[in-house]
Each structure stands twice: as C-alpha cells, then as structure tokens.
C-alpha cells in the first residue's frame, strides 16, 4: 500500500488495534480498523489528518484508531450517518465490502475531525466488580468505614460502586434494587464476606469528565457492539448524576500527597484505588504516588489503616491483576487475575512478593 511514512504508521496502528478488538470481543471495531488499515483512504479532511499524523498513532500512545472509532460511534448514536448506522447494532455486522462505502461517506462528515483532537476518554464500570471484591478483602481485615480515594477517576463512576449490585460467584453484595447489576464470570472462591461502608469518596483526574455533561462522549468510546457495556455505563451515569461526586482536576501525585498529609480520622480506613490509570502516569508521578502511600502507610495504625488497591496491567499482555497492600505492615496480596473490562475474574488471594 503506497503512502507516506506517517500514513504507514497510522495503517499499522489500525491493524494492531483490529487485533486487540478481536481479542476483546468487538468484531465491529475490528472490521472497521481492518478496513482503515487496508483500503485506500478517500480525500477528506479526516483522511488528510491521518496521512499527516506526526505523533505515535498506536493504542499505547495517541490511540488514533480509538479516537476515530469513538467519533464514528458518536455520529451513529446521533443519527448523523444513517448508512453507516445500518452496519451497527442492532443490525448484523455486514461484510467488509458492504461496510466500506458508508464508512467512506462518514469519513467526509464535517463533525468527525474534532474527534481526532484529543485522546479517548473512558470510564469502565465493569471494573468495579473487581474493585469491590478488593474492598471486601480489605474490610475483612480492617472492619471500619472506608474513606475511598481514586486516582485517574475519569467521571468517578467507580467511586459509586457501593450503589451497584454485584453477583460475584456465590457472593451477592450491594444494593439489590440498583439500576446497575454486574455479574462477571467468576472463577475460584468467592471474595471474603465483610460489611462495607463507604464513609467518604473523592477522586482526581488530570482531565475529569462530568456524568451530567460528558455522557455522550463516554458512551461513544465504548465499542458499539458491546451492548452490555453500553447498558452498564448508561445505568452508572444515571446513578452518578443522582449522587454527584466532584472529581478534582489535578495530577494524581500532587493530589494524593495533599490528601494523605491530612490527619487521618481514628476509626476510619483510607483506601487509595486506581484502575487502568497507573500506566498512564509519568514515571515521576508513579514514584511520587508510591512514596506518598509508603509514607502514610508507615504512620498507619489498626485504628487508622491504609489500603492500596490496584487494578492494572503488569506488562503488555491482556490480563490485568487486582492487588492489595495494607498498612500497618505493608502486606501485599495478589487478589485476582481479571479481564481488562472486569468481564471475568479469577480469584487468587495469594501472597504477593
Ligand atoms: C484509561 S482511563 C481509566 C479511567 C478509570 N480509572 C476506569 O477504570 O475507567 C485513565 C485515566 O487516567 C487519567 N490520568 C492519566 N494520567 C493522569 C495523571 N497524571 N493524573 C491524574 N489522572 C491521570 C486520564 O485522564 C484517564 O481519565
């Protein structure tokens, strides 16, 4: 395929993203990415932007395929591209040759280019099933009300987790009447039984989203054929709008240093949590977050305990690990291996080294 070096890099990013989408269960986005990787692009403003992309277009950097996929999904959701919409659910996925002409037409839509301006923004509430299991593990060790702090919280939807209902293997927890019922595929023993009281919740993001104002943007970045994730997100947005939690705009480390420097309340646990966020922090921010937690941990007592709950990738693989460290003591546990969106959870609860 001819084209500039930049175009070749963007095409390779689409091909790589197609593989990820196939692995993570979005045949529609995978096909869209394949088409963008393989077919000659039309002469549109969007295609010109792609041809001239100066940064790193891959998922690990500028995530250009996800920006474009989000923009196309947004156009579909607001009925701006009916022919492309006919290739999206609830309609069956057409053959690539049938999808390409409507995709070419959509690439010429005047509102699409703006989606290339910024990174994709997501808030995956499926991850809350792992996070709440981690909180149960913490609360079973320290049965106190919890002050919950989330780093890289996006719209703060996972800070609402005690307002959701979870079916975690044999363990059913949360609000049975909740609009949002989450049932991940659960493997292994159930998480520990414990009662959970979230006494306070706070979050930070360098670019926070507002569940009342940014719901269209958040929904657009969920892959269009993952209808259960979309339904879960819609339910979580409704709950968050009813129980607003302001997410502070700041760097995670600066914010956490301030939070943890405040005198802890006796009889309340503090838990710092993050999901698929740490990898996006600079190395300096990561080191400062760790140092702030270690320092606060060194001062923690049985009546002012501290937890560090992390749902993050260990390396380039697909799997994500749920880890918990607790103070006093600093003990670490590898709680679970998880699907990146929380769709399946293998409970391990093993010592971590
Ligand atoms: C992939 S999203 C995950 C959001 C949410 N934790 C979830 O699981 O759905 C990563 C989030 O981290 C935020 N982020 C990245 N670097 C940050 C930093 N240095 N300080 C604060 N937030 C940051 C991004 O703005 C983004 O909202």
JSON list of N, CA and C in Angstrom, two decimals, residues 10-78:
[
{"chain": "A", "resi": 10, "resn": "UNK", "atom": "N", "xyz": [0.10, 4.98, 10.70]},
{"chain": "A", "resi": 10, "resn": "UNK", "atom": "CA", "xyz": [-1.32, 5.01, 11.11]},
{"chain": "A", "resi": 10, "resn": "UNK", "atom": "C", "xyz": [-2.01, 3.71, 10.67]},
{"chain": "A", "resi": 11, "resn": "UNK", "atom": "N", "xyz": [-1.71, 3.27, 9.45]},
{"chain": "A", "resi": 11, "resn": "UNK", "atom": "CA", "xyz": [-2.31, 2.00, 8.99]},
{"chain": "A", "resi": 11, "resn": "UNK", "atom": "C", "xyz": [-1.89, 0.84, 9.90]},
{"chain": "A", "resi": 12, "resn": "UNK", "atom": "N", "xyz": [-0.63, 0.83, 10.30]},
{"chain": "A", "resi": 12, "resn": "UNK", "atom": "CA", "xyz": [-0.16, -0.25, 11.20]},
{"chain": "A", "resi": 12, "resn": "UNK", "atom": "C", "xyz": [-0.89, -0.17, 12.54]},
{"chain": "A", "resi": 13, "resn": "UNK", "atom": "N", "xyz": [-1.15, 1.06, 13.01]},
{"chain": "A", "resi": 13, "resn": "UNK", "atom": "CA", "xyz": [-1.87, 1.21, 14.29]},
{"chain": "A", "resi": 13, "resn": "UNK", "atom": "C", "xyz": [-3.29, 0.67, 14.16]},
{"chain": "A", "resi": 14, "resn": "UNK", "atom": "N", "xyz": [-3.93, 0.90, 13.01]},
{"chain": "A", "resi": 14, "resn": "UNK", "atom": "CA", "xyz": [-5.27, 0.34, 12.80]},
{"chain": "A", "resi": 14, "resn": "UNK", "atom": "C", "xyz": [-5.21, -1.20, 12.79]},
{"chain": "A", "resi": 15, "resn": "UNK", "atom": "N", "xyz": [-4.19, -1.74, 12.14]},
{"chain": "A", "resi": 15, "resn": "UNK", "atom": "CA", "xyz": [-4.07, -3.21, 12.09]},
{"chain": "A", "resi": 15, "resn": "UNK", "atom": "C", "xyz": [-3.86, -3.77, 13.49]},
{"chain": "A", "resi": 16, "resn": "UNK", "atom": "N", "xyz": [-3.01, -3.11, 14.27]},
{"chain": "A", "resi": 16, "resn": "UNK", "atom": "CA", "xyz": [-2.75, -3.58, 15.65]},
{"chain": "A", "resi": 16, "resn": "UNK", "atom": "C", "xyz": [-4.04, -3.49, 16.48]},
{"chain": "A", "resi": 17, "resn": "UNK", "atom": "N", "xyz": [-4.76, -2.36, 16.32]},
{"chain": "A", "resi": 17, "resn": "UNK", "atom": "CA", "xyz": [-5.99, -2.17, 17.10]},
{"chain": "A", "resi": 17, "resn": "UNK", "atom": "C", "xyz": [-7.04, -3.22, 16.72]},
{"chain": "A", "resi": 18, "resn": "UNK", "atom": "N", "xyz": [-7.06, -3.59, 15.43]},
{"chain": "A", "resi": 18, "resn": "UNK", "atom": "CA", "xyz": [-8.02, -4.62, 14.99]},
{"chain": "A", "resi": 18, "resn": "UNK", "atom": "C", "xyz": [-7.79, -5.90, 15.78]},
{"chain": "A", "resi": 19, "resn": "UNK", "atom": "N", "xyz": [-6.53, -6.26, 15.98]},
{"chain": "A", "resi": 19, "resn": "UNK", "atom": "CA", "xyz": [-6.21, -7.47, 16.74]},
{"chain": "A", "resi": 19, "resn": "UNK", "atom": "C", "xyz": [-6.72, -7.37, 18.17]},
{"chain": "A", "resi": 20, "resn": "UNK", "atom": "N", "xyz": [-6.48, -6.22, 18.81]},
{"chain": "A", "resi": 20, "resn": "UNK", "atom": "CA", "xyz": [-6.95, -6.04, 20.19]},
{"chain": "A", "resi": 20, "resn": "UNK", "atom": "C", "xyz": [-8.48, -6.13, 20.27]},
{"chain": "A", "resi": 21, "resn": "UNK", "atom": "N", "xyz": [-9.14, -5.50, 19.29]},
{"chain": "A", "resi": 21, "resn": "UNK", "atom": "CA", "xyz": [-10.61, -5.50, 19.32]},
{"chain": "A", "resi": 21, "resn": "UNK", "atom": "C", "xyz": [-11.16, -6.91, 19.15]},
{"chain": "A", "resi": 22, "resn": "UNK", "atom": "N", "xyz": [-10.47, -7.68, 18.30]},
{"chain": "A", "resi": 22, "resn": "UNK", "atom": "CA", "xyz": [-10.92, -9.05, 18.11]},
{"chain": "A", "resi": 22, "resn": "UNK", "atom": "C", "xyz": [-10.74, -9.84, 19.41]},
{"chain": "A", "resi": 23, "resn": "UNK", "atom": "N", "xyz": [-9.58, -9.67, 20.05]},
{"chain": "A", "resi": 23, "resn": "UNK", "atom": "CA", "xyz": [-9.31, -10.37, 21.32]},
{"chain": "A", "resi": 23, "resn": "UNK", "atom": "C", "xyz": [-10.30, -9.96, 22.39]},
{"chain": "A", "resi": 24, "resn": "UNK", "atom": "N", "xyz": [-10.65, -8.67, 22.41]},
{"chain": "A", "resi": 24, "resn": "UNK", "atom": "CA", "xyz": [-11.50, -8.16, 23.49]},
{"chain": "A", "resi": 24, "resn": "UNK", "atom": "C", "xyz": [-12.98, -8.15, 23.12]},
{"chain": "A", "resi": 25, "resn": "UNK", "atom": "N", "xyz": [-13.33, -8.79, 22.00]},
{"chain": "A", "resi": 25, "resn": "UNK", "atom": "CA", "xyz": [-14.75, -9.03, 21.72]},
{"chain": "A", "resi": 25, "resn": "UNK", "atom": "C", "xyz": [-15.50, -7.90, 21.06]},
{"chain": "A", "resi": 26, "resn": "UNK", "atom": "N", "xyz": [-14.84, -7.20, 20.11]},
{"chain": "A", "resi": 26, "resn": "UNK", "atom": "CA", "xyz": [-15.58, -6.21, 19.33]},
{"chain": "A", "resi": 26, "resn": "UNK", "atom": "C", "xyz": [-15.32, -6.44, 17.83]},
{"chain": "A", "resi": 27, "resn": "UNK", "atom": "N", "xyz": [-16.04, -7.41, 17.22]},
{"chain": "A", "resi": 27, "resn": "UNK", "atom": "CA", "xyz": [-15.83, -7.68, 15.80]},
{"chain": "A", "resi": 27, "resn": "UNK", "atom": "C", "xyz": [-16.10, -6.46, 14.92]},
{"chain": "A", "resi": 28, "resn": "UNK", "atom": "N", "xyz": [-17.06, -5.63, 15.33]},
{"chain": "A", "resi": 28, "resn": "UNK", "atom": "CA", "xyz": [-17.39, -4.44, 14.53]},
{"chain": "A", "resi": 28, "resn": "UNK", "atom": "C", "xyz": [-16.19, -3.48, 14.47]},
{"chain": "A", "resi": 29, "resn": "UNK", "atom": "N", "xyz": [-15.62, -3.15, 15.64]},
{"chain": "A", "resi": 29, "resn": "UNK", "atom": "CA", "xyz": [-14.50, -2.22, 15.65]},
{"chain": "A", "resi": 29, "resn": "UNK", "atom": "C", "xyz": [-13.29, -2.85, 14.97]},
{"chain": "A", "resi": 30, "resn": "UNK", "atom": "N", "xyz": [-13.14, -4.17, 15.13]},
{"chain": "A", "resi": 30, "resn": "UNK", "atom": "CA", "xyz": [-12.04, -4.86, 14.47]},
{"chain": "A", "resi": 30, "resn": "UNK", "atom": "C", "xyz": [-12.17, -4.72, 12.95]},
{"chain": "A", "resi": 31, "resn": "UNK", "atom": "N", "xyz": [-13.37, -4.90, 12.44]},
{"chain": "A", "resi": 31, "resn": "UNK", "atom": "CA", "xyz": [-13.57, -4.80, 10.99]},
{"chain": "A", "resi": 31, "resn": "UNK", "atom": "C", "xyz": [-13.33, -3.37, 10.49]},
{"chain": "A", "resi": 32, "resn": "UNK", "atom": "N", "xyz": [-13.83, -2.42, 11.27]},
{"chain": "A", "resi": 32, "resn": "UNK", "atom": "CA", "xyz": [-13.62, -1.01, 10.92]},
{"chain": "A", "resi": 32, "resn": "UNK", "atom": "C", "xyz": [-12.11, -0.70, 10.86]},
{"chain": "A", "resi": 33, "resn": "UNK", "atom": "N", "xyz": [-11.37, -1.21, 11.84]},
{"chain": "A", "resi": 33, "resn": "UNK", "atom": "CA", "xyz": [-9.92, -0.97, 11.87]},
{"chain": "A", "resi": 33, "resn": "UNK", "atom": "C", "xyz": [-9.22, -1.68, 10.71]},
{"chain": "A", "resi": 34, "resn": "UNK", "atom": "N", "xyz": [-9.66, -2.90, 10.40]},
{"chain": "A", "resi": 34, "resn": "UNK", "atom": "CA", "xyz": [-9.08, -3.62, 9.24]},
{"chain": "A", "resi": 34, "resn": "UNK", "atom": "C", "xyz": [-9.27, -2.80, 7.96]},
{"chain": "A", "resi": 35, "resn": "UNK", "atom": "N", "xyz": [-10.49, -2.29, 7.80]},
{"chain": "A", "resi": 35, "resn": "UNK", "atom": "CA", "xyz": [-10.78, -1.52, 6.58]},
{"chain": "A", "resi": 35, "resn": "UNK", "atom": "C", "xyz": [-9.87, -0.29, 6.51]},
{"chain": "A", "resi": 36, "resn": "UNK", "atom": "N", "xyz": [-9.69, 0.39, 7.65]},
{"chain": "A", "resi": 36, "resn": "UNK", "atom": "CA", "xyz": [-8.83, 1.58, 7.66]},
{"chain": "A", "resi": 36, "resn": "UNK", "atom": "C", "xyz": [-7.36, 1.21, 7.47]},
{"chain": "A", "resi": 37, "resn": "UNK", "atom": "N", "xyz": [-7.01, -0.01, 7.84]},
{"chain": "A", "resi": 37, "resn": "UNK", "atom": "CA", "xyz": [-5.62, -0.45, 7.66]},
{"chain": "A", "resi": 37, "resn": "UNK", "atom": "C", "xyz": [-5.33, -0.80, 6.20]},
{"chain": "A", "resi": 38, "resn": "UNK", "atom": "N", "xyz": [-6.37, -1.30, 5.51]},
{"chain": "A", "resi": 38, "resn": "UNK", "atom": "CA", "xyz": [-6.10, -1.95, 4.22]},
{"chain": "A", "resi": 38, "resn": "UNK", "atom": "C", "xyz": [-6.58, -1.18, 2.99]},
{"chain": "A", "resi": 39, "resn": "UNK", "atom": "N", "xyz": [-7.63, -0.39, 3.12]},
{"chain": "A", "resi": 39, "resn": "UNK", "atom": "CA", "xyz": [-8.23, 0.19, 1.90]},
{"chain": "A", "resi": 39, "resn": "UNK", "atom": "C", "xyz": [-7.67, 1.58, 1.64]},
{"chain": "A", "resi": 40, "resn": "UNK", "atom": "N", "xyz": [-7.72, 2.03, 0.37]},
{"chain": "A", "resi": 40, "resn": "UNK", "atom": "CA", "xyz": [-7.25, 3.39, 0.06]},
{"chain": "A", "resi": 40, "resn": "UNK", "atom": "C", "xyz": [-8.19, 4.43, 0.67]},
{"chain": "A", "resi": 41, "resn": "UNK", "atom": "N", "xyz": [-7.64, 5.39, 1.37]},
{"chain": "A", "resi": 41, "resn": "UNK", "atom": "CA", "xyz": [-8.48, 6.37, 2.05]},
{"chain": "A", "resi": 41, "resn": "UNK", "atom": "C", "xyz": [-9.00, 7.41, 1.06]},
{"chain": "A", "resi": 42, "resn": "UNK", "atom": "N", "xyz": [-10.21, 7.94, 1.31]},
{"chain": "A", "resi": 42, "resn": "UNK", "atom": "CA", "xyz": [-10.76, 8.98, 0.43]},
{"chain": "A", "resi": 42, "resn": "UNK", "atom": "C", "xyz": [-10.04, 10.31, 0.69]},
{"chain": "A", "resi": 43, "resn": "UNK", "atom": "N", "xyz": [-10.32, 11.29, -0.16]},
{"chain": "A", "resi": 43, "resn": "UNK", "atom": "CA", "xyz": [-9.74, 12.63, 0.05]},
{"chain": "A", "resi": 43, "resn": "UNK", "atom": "C", "xyz": [-10.69, 13.44, 0.92]},
{"chain": "A", "resi": 44, "resn": "UNK", "atom": "N", "xyz": [-10.53, 13.29, 2.22]},
{"chain": "A", "resi": 44, "resn": "UNK", "atom": "CA", "xyz": [-11.36, 14.05, 3.15]},
{"chain": "A", "resi": 44, "resn": "UNK", "atom": "C", "xyz": [-10.43, 14.69, 4.18]},
{"chain": "A", "resi": 45, "resn": "UNK", "atom": "N", "xyz": [-10.98, 15.66, 4.93]},
{"chain": "A", "resi": 45, "resn": "UNK", "atom": "CA", "xyz": [-10.16, 16.35, 5.94]},
{"chain": "A", "resi": 45, "resn": "UNK", "atom": "C", "xyz": [-9.65, 15.33, 6.96]},
{"chain": "A", "resi": 46, "resn": "UNK", "atom": "N", "xyz": [-10.49, 14.36, 7.34]},
{"chain": "A", "resi": 46, "resn": "UNK", "atom": "CA", "xyz": [-10.08, 13.37, 8.34]},
{"chain": "A", "resi": 46, "resn": "UNK", "atom": "C", "xyz": [-8.92, 12.53, 7.79]},
{"chain": "A", "resi": 47, "resn": "UNK", "atom": "N", "xyz": [-9.07, 12.05, 6.56]},
{"chain": "A", "resi": 47, "resn": "UNK", "atom": "CA", "xyz": [-8.01, 11.22, 5.98]},
{"chain": "A", "resi": 47, "resn": "UNK", "atom": "C", "xyz": [-6.72, 12.03, 5.85]},
{"chain": "A", "resi": 48, "resn": "UNK", "atom": "N", "xyz": [-6.84, 13.33, 5.52]},
{"chain": "A", "resi": 48, "resn": "UNK", "atom": "CA", "xyz": [-5.63, 14.17, 5.43]},
{"chain": "A", "resi": 48, "resn": "UNK", "atom": "C", "xyz": [-4.94, 14.27, 6.78]},
{"chain": "A", "resi": 49, "resn": "UNK", "atom": "N", "xyz": [-5.75, 14.40, 7.85]},
{"chain": "A", "resi": 49, "resn": "UNK", "atom": "CA", "xyz": [-5.16, 14.45, 9.20]},
{"chain": "A", "resi": 49, "resn": "UNK", "atom": "C", "xyz": [-4.41, 13.14, 9.49]},
{"chain": "A", "resi": 50, "resn": "UNK", "atom": "N", "xyz": [-5.01, 12.03, 9.09]},
{"chain": "A", "resi": 50, "resn": "UNK", "atom": "CA", "xyz": [-4.37, 10.74, 9.35]},
{"chain": "A", "resi": 50, "resn": "UNK", "atom": "C", "xyz": [-3.06, 10.62, 8.55]},
{"chain": "A", "resi": 51, "resn": "UNK", "atom": "N", "xyz": [-3.09, 11.08, 7.30]},
{"chain": "A", "resi": 51, "resn": "UNK", "atom": "CA", "xyz": [-1.89, 10.98, 6.44]},
{"chain": "A", "resi": 51, "resn": "UNK", "atom": "C", "xyz": [-0.74, 11.79, 7.01]},
{"chain": "A", "resi": 52, "resn": "UNK", "atom": "N", "xyz": [-1.08, 12.85, 7.75]},
{"chain": "A", "resi": 52, "resn": "UNK", "atom": "CA", "xyz": [-0.04, 13.76, 8.23]},
{"chain": "A", "resi": 52, "resn": "UNK", "atom": "C", "xyz": [0.23, 13.59, 9.73]},
{"chain": "A", "resi": 53, "resn": "UNK", "atom": "N", "xyz": [-0.24, 12.47, 10.32]},
{"chain": "A", "resi": 53, "resn": "UNK", "atom": "CA", "xyz": [-0.14, 12.33, 11.79]},
{"chain": "A", "resi": 53, "resn": "UNK", "atom": "C", "xyz": [1.33, 12.35, 12.21]},
{"chain": "A", "resi": 54, "resn": "UNK", "atom": "N", "xyz": [1.70, 13.29, 13.09]},
{"chain": "A", "resi": 54, "resn": "UNK", "atom": "CA", "xyz": [3.12, 13.42, 13.42]},
{"chain": "A", "resi": 54, "resn": "UNK", "atom": "C", "xyz": [3.50, 12.66, 14.69]},
{"chain": "A", "resi": 55, "resn": "UNK", "atom": "N", "xyz": [2.51, 12.33, 15.52]},
{"chain": "A", "resi": 55, "resn": "UNK", "atom": "CA", "xyz": [2.83, 11.60, 16.76]},
{"chain": "A", "resi": 55, "resn": "UNK", "atom": "C", "xyz": [2.84, 10.10, 16.54]},
{"chain": "A", "resi": 56, "resn": "UNK", "atom": "N", "xyz": [2.81, 9.38, 17.64]},
{"chain": "A", "resi": 56, "resn": "UNK", "atom": "CA", "xyz": [2.76, 7.91, 17.60]},
{"chain": "A", "resi": 56, "resn": "UNK", "atom": "C", "xyz": [1.28, 7.51, 17.62]},
{"chain": "A", "resi": 57, "resn": "UNK", "atom": "N", "xyz": [0.76, 6.94, 16.53]},
{"chain": "A", "resi": 57, "resn": "UNK", "atom": "CA", "xyz": [-0.69, 6.69, 16.45]},
{"chain": "A", "resi": 57, "resn": "UNK", "atom": "C", "xyz": [-1.16, 5.46, 17.22]},
{"chain": "A", "resi": 58, "resn": "UNK", "atom": "N", "xyz": [-0.25, 4.68, 17.79]},
{"chain": "A", "resi": 58, "resn": "UNK", "atom": "CA", "xyz": [-0.65, 3.38, 18.34]},
{"chain": "A", "resi": 58, "resn": "UNK", "atom": "C", "xyz": [-1.49, 3.52, 19.61]},
{"chain": "A", "resi": 59, "resn": "UNK", "atom": "N", "xyz": [-2.12, 2.40, 19.97]},
{"chain": "A", "resi": 59, "resn": "UNK", "atom": "CA", "xyz": [-3.03, 2.38, 21.15]},
{"chain": "A", "resi": 59, "resn": "UNK", "atom": "C", "xyz": [-2.30, 2.82, 22.41]},
{"chain": "A", "resi": 60, "resn": "UNK", "atom": "N", "xyz": [-1.01, 2.51, 22.50]},
{"chain": "A", "resi": 60, "resn": "UNK", "atom": "CA", "xyz": [-0.26, 2.83, 23.71]},
{"chain": "A", "resi": 60, "resn": "UNK", "atom": "C", "xyz": [0.13, 4.31, 23.76]},
{"chain": "A", "resi": 61, "resn": "UNK", "atom": "N", "xyz": [-0.12, 5.04, 22.67]},
{"chain": "A", "resi": 61, "resn": "UNK", "atom": "CA", "xyz": [0.27, 6.46, 22.65]},
{"chain": "A", "resi": 61, "resn": "UNK", "atom": "C", "xyz": [-0.96, 7.31, 22.28]},
{"chain": "A", "resi": 62, "resn": "UNK", "atom": "N", "xyz": [-1.03, 7.79, 21.02]},
{"chain": "A", "resi": 62, "resn": "UNK", "atom": "CA", "xyz": [-2.14, 8.70, 20.67]},
{"chain": "A", "resi": 62, "resn": "UNK", "atom": "C", "xyz": [-3.48, 7.97, 20.46]},
{"chain": "A", "resi": 63, "resn": "UNK", "atom": "N", "xyz": [-3.43, 6.67, 20.31]},
{"chain": "A", "resi": 63, "resn": "UNK", "atom": "CA", "xyz": [-4.65, 5.85, 20.15]},
{"chain": "A", "resi": 63, "resn": "UNK", "atom": "C", "xyz": [-5.55, 6.40, 19.04]},
{"chain": "A", "resi": 64, "resn": "UNK", "atom": "N", "xyz": [-4.94, 6.67, 17.89]},
{"chain": "A", "resi": 64, "resn": "UNK", "atom": "CA", "xyz": [-5.70, 7.24, 16.76]},
{"chain": "A", "resi": 64, "resn": "UNK", "atom": "C", "xyz": [-6.89, 6.37, 16.35]},
{"chain": "A", "resi": 65, "resn": "UNK", "atom": "N", "xyz": [-6.73, 5.04, 16.24]},
{"chain": "A", "resi": 65, "resn": "UNK", "atom": "CA", "xyz": [-7.91, 4.24, 15.84]},
{"chain": "A", "resi": 65, "resn": "UNK", "atom": "C", "xyz": [-9.07, 4.39, 16.81]},
{"chain": "A", "resi": 66, "resn": "UNK", "atom": "N", "xyz": [-8.77, 4.50, 18.10]},
{"chain": "A", "resi": 66, "resn": "UNK", "atom": "CA", "xyz": [-9.86, 4.64, 19.08]},
{"chain": "A", "resi": 66, "resn": "UNK", "atom": "C", "xyz": [-10.49, 6.03, 18.99]},
{"chain": "A", "resi": 67, "resn": "UNK", "atom": "N", "xyz": [-9.68, 7.05, 18.69]},
{"chain": "A", "resi": 67, "resn": "UNK", "atom": "CA", "xyz": [-10.26, 8.39, 18.50]},
{"chain": "A", "resi": 67, "resn": "UNK", "atom": "C", "xyz": [-11.26, 8.34, 17.34]},
{"chain": "A", "resi": 68, "resn": "UNK", "atom": "N", "xyz": [-10.82, 7.74, 16.22]},
{"chain": "A", "resi": 68, "resn": "UNK", "atom": "CA", "xyz": [-11.70, 7.70, 15.05]},
{"chain": "A", "resi": 68, "resn": "UNK", "atom": "C", "xyz": [-12.93, 6.83, 15.33]},
{"chain": "A", "resi": 69, "resn": "UNK", "atom": "N", "xyz": [-12.71, 5.68, 15.96]},
{"chain": "A", "resi": 69, "resn": "UNK", "atom": "CA", "xyz": [-13.83, 4.79, 16.27]},
{"chain": "A", "resi": 69, "resn": "UNK", "atom": "C", "xyz": [-14.85, 5.49, 17.16]},
{"chain": "A", "resi": 70, "resn": "UNK", "atom": "N", "xyz": [-14.37, 6.25, 18.14]},
{"chain": "A", "resi": 70, "resn": "UNK", "atom": "CA", "xyz": [-15.26, 6.99, 19.04]},
{"chain": "A", "resi": 70, "resn": "UNK", "atom": "C", "xyz": [-16.06, 8.04, 18.26]},
{"chain": "A", "resi": 71, "resn": "UNK", "atom": "N", "xyz": [-15.39, 8.73, 17.35]},
{"chain": "A", "resi": 71, "resn": "UNK", "atom": "CA", "xyz": [-16.07, 9.76, 16.56]},
{"chain": "A", "resi": 71, "resn": "UNK", "atom": "C", "xyz": [-17.15, 9.17, 15.67]},
{"chain": "A", "resi": 72, "resn": "UNK", "atom": "N", "xyz": [-16.82, 8.04, 15.04]},
{"chain": "A", "resi": 72, "resn": "UNK", "atom": "CA", "xyz": [-17.82, 7.38, 14.17]},
{"chain": "A", "resi": 72, "resn": "UNK", "atom": "C", "xyz": [-19.01, 6.90, 14.99]},
{"chain": "A", "resi": 73, "resn": "UNK", "atom": "N", "xyz": [-18.71, 6.33, 16.17]},
{"chain": "A", "resi": 73, "resn": "UNK", "atom": "CA", "xyz": [-19.81, 5.84, 17.02]},
{"chain": "A", "resi": 73, "resn": "UNK", "atom": "C", "xyz": [-20.68, 7.01, 17.47]},
{"chain": "A", "resi": 74, "resn": "UNK", "atom": "N", "xyz": [-20.05, 8.14, 17.77]},
{"chain": "A", "resi": 74, "resn": "UNK", "atom": "CA", "xyz": [-20.83, 9.33, 18.18]},
{"chain": "A", "resi": 74, "resn": "UNK", "atom": "C", "xyz": [-21.76, 9.76, 17.05]},
{"chain": "A", "resi": 75, "resn": "UNK", "atom": "N", "xyz": [-21.25, 9.76, 15.82]},
{"chain": "A", "resi": 75, "resn": "UNK", "atom": "CA", "xyz": [-22.10, 10.15, 14.67]},
{"chain": "A", "resi": 75, "resn": "UNK", "atom": "C", "xyz": [-23.26, 9.16, 14.52]},
{"chain": "A", "resi": 76, "resn": "UNK", "atom": "N", "xyz": [-22.97, 7.88, 14.69]},
{"chain": "A", "resi": 76, "resn": "UNK", "atom": "CA", "xyz": [-24.03, 6.86, 14.59]},
{"chain": "A", "resi": 76, "resn": "UNK", "atom": "C", "xyz": [-25.07, 7.10, 15.68]},
{"chain": "A", "resi": 77, "resn": "UNK", "atom": "N", "xyz": [-24.60, 7.35, 16.91]},
{"chain": "A", "resi": 77, "resn": "UNK", "atom": "CA", "xyz": [-25.54, 7.49, 18.03]},
{"chain": "A", "resi": 77, "resn": "UNK", "atom": "C", "xyz": [-26.46, 8.69, 17.84]},
{"chain": "A", "resi": 78, "resn": "UNK", "atom": "N", "xyz": [-25.95, 9.74, 17.14]},
{"chain": "A", "resi": 78, "resn": "UNK", "atom": "CA", "xyz": [-26.86, 10.89, 16.95]},
{"chain": "A", "resi": 78, "resn": "UNK", "atom": "C", "xyz": [-27.48, 10.91, 15.55]}
]
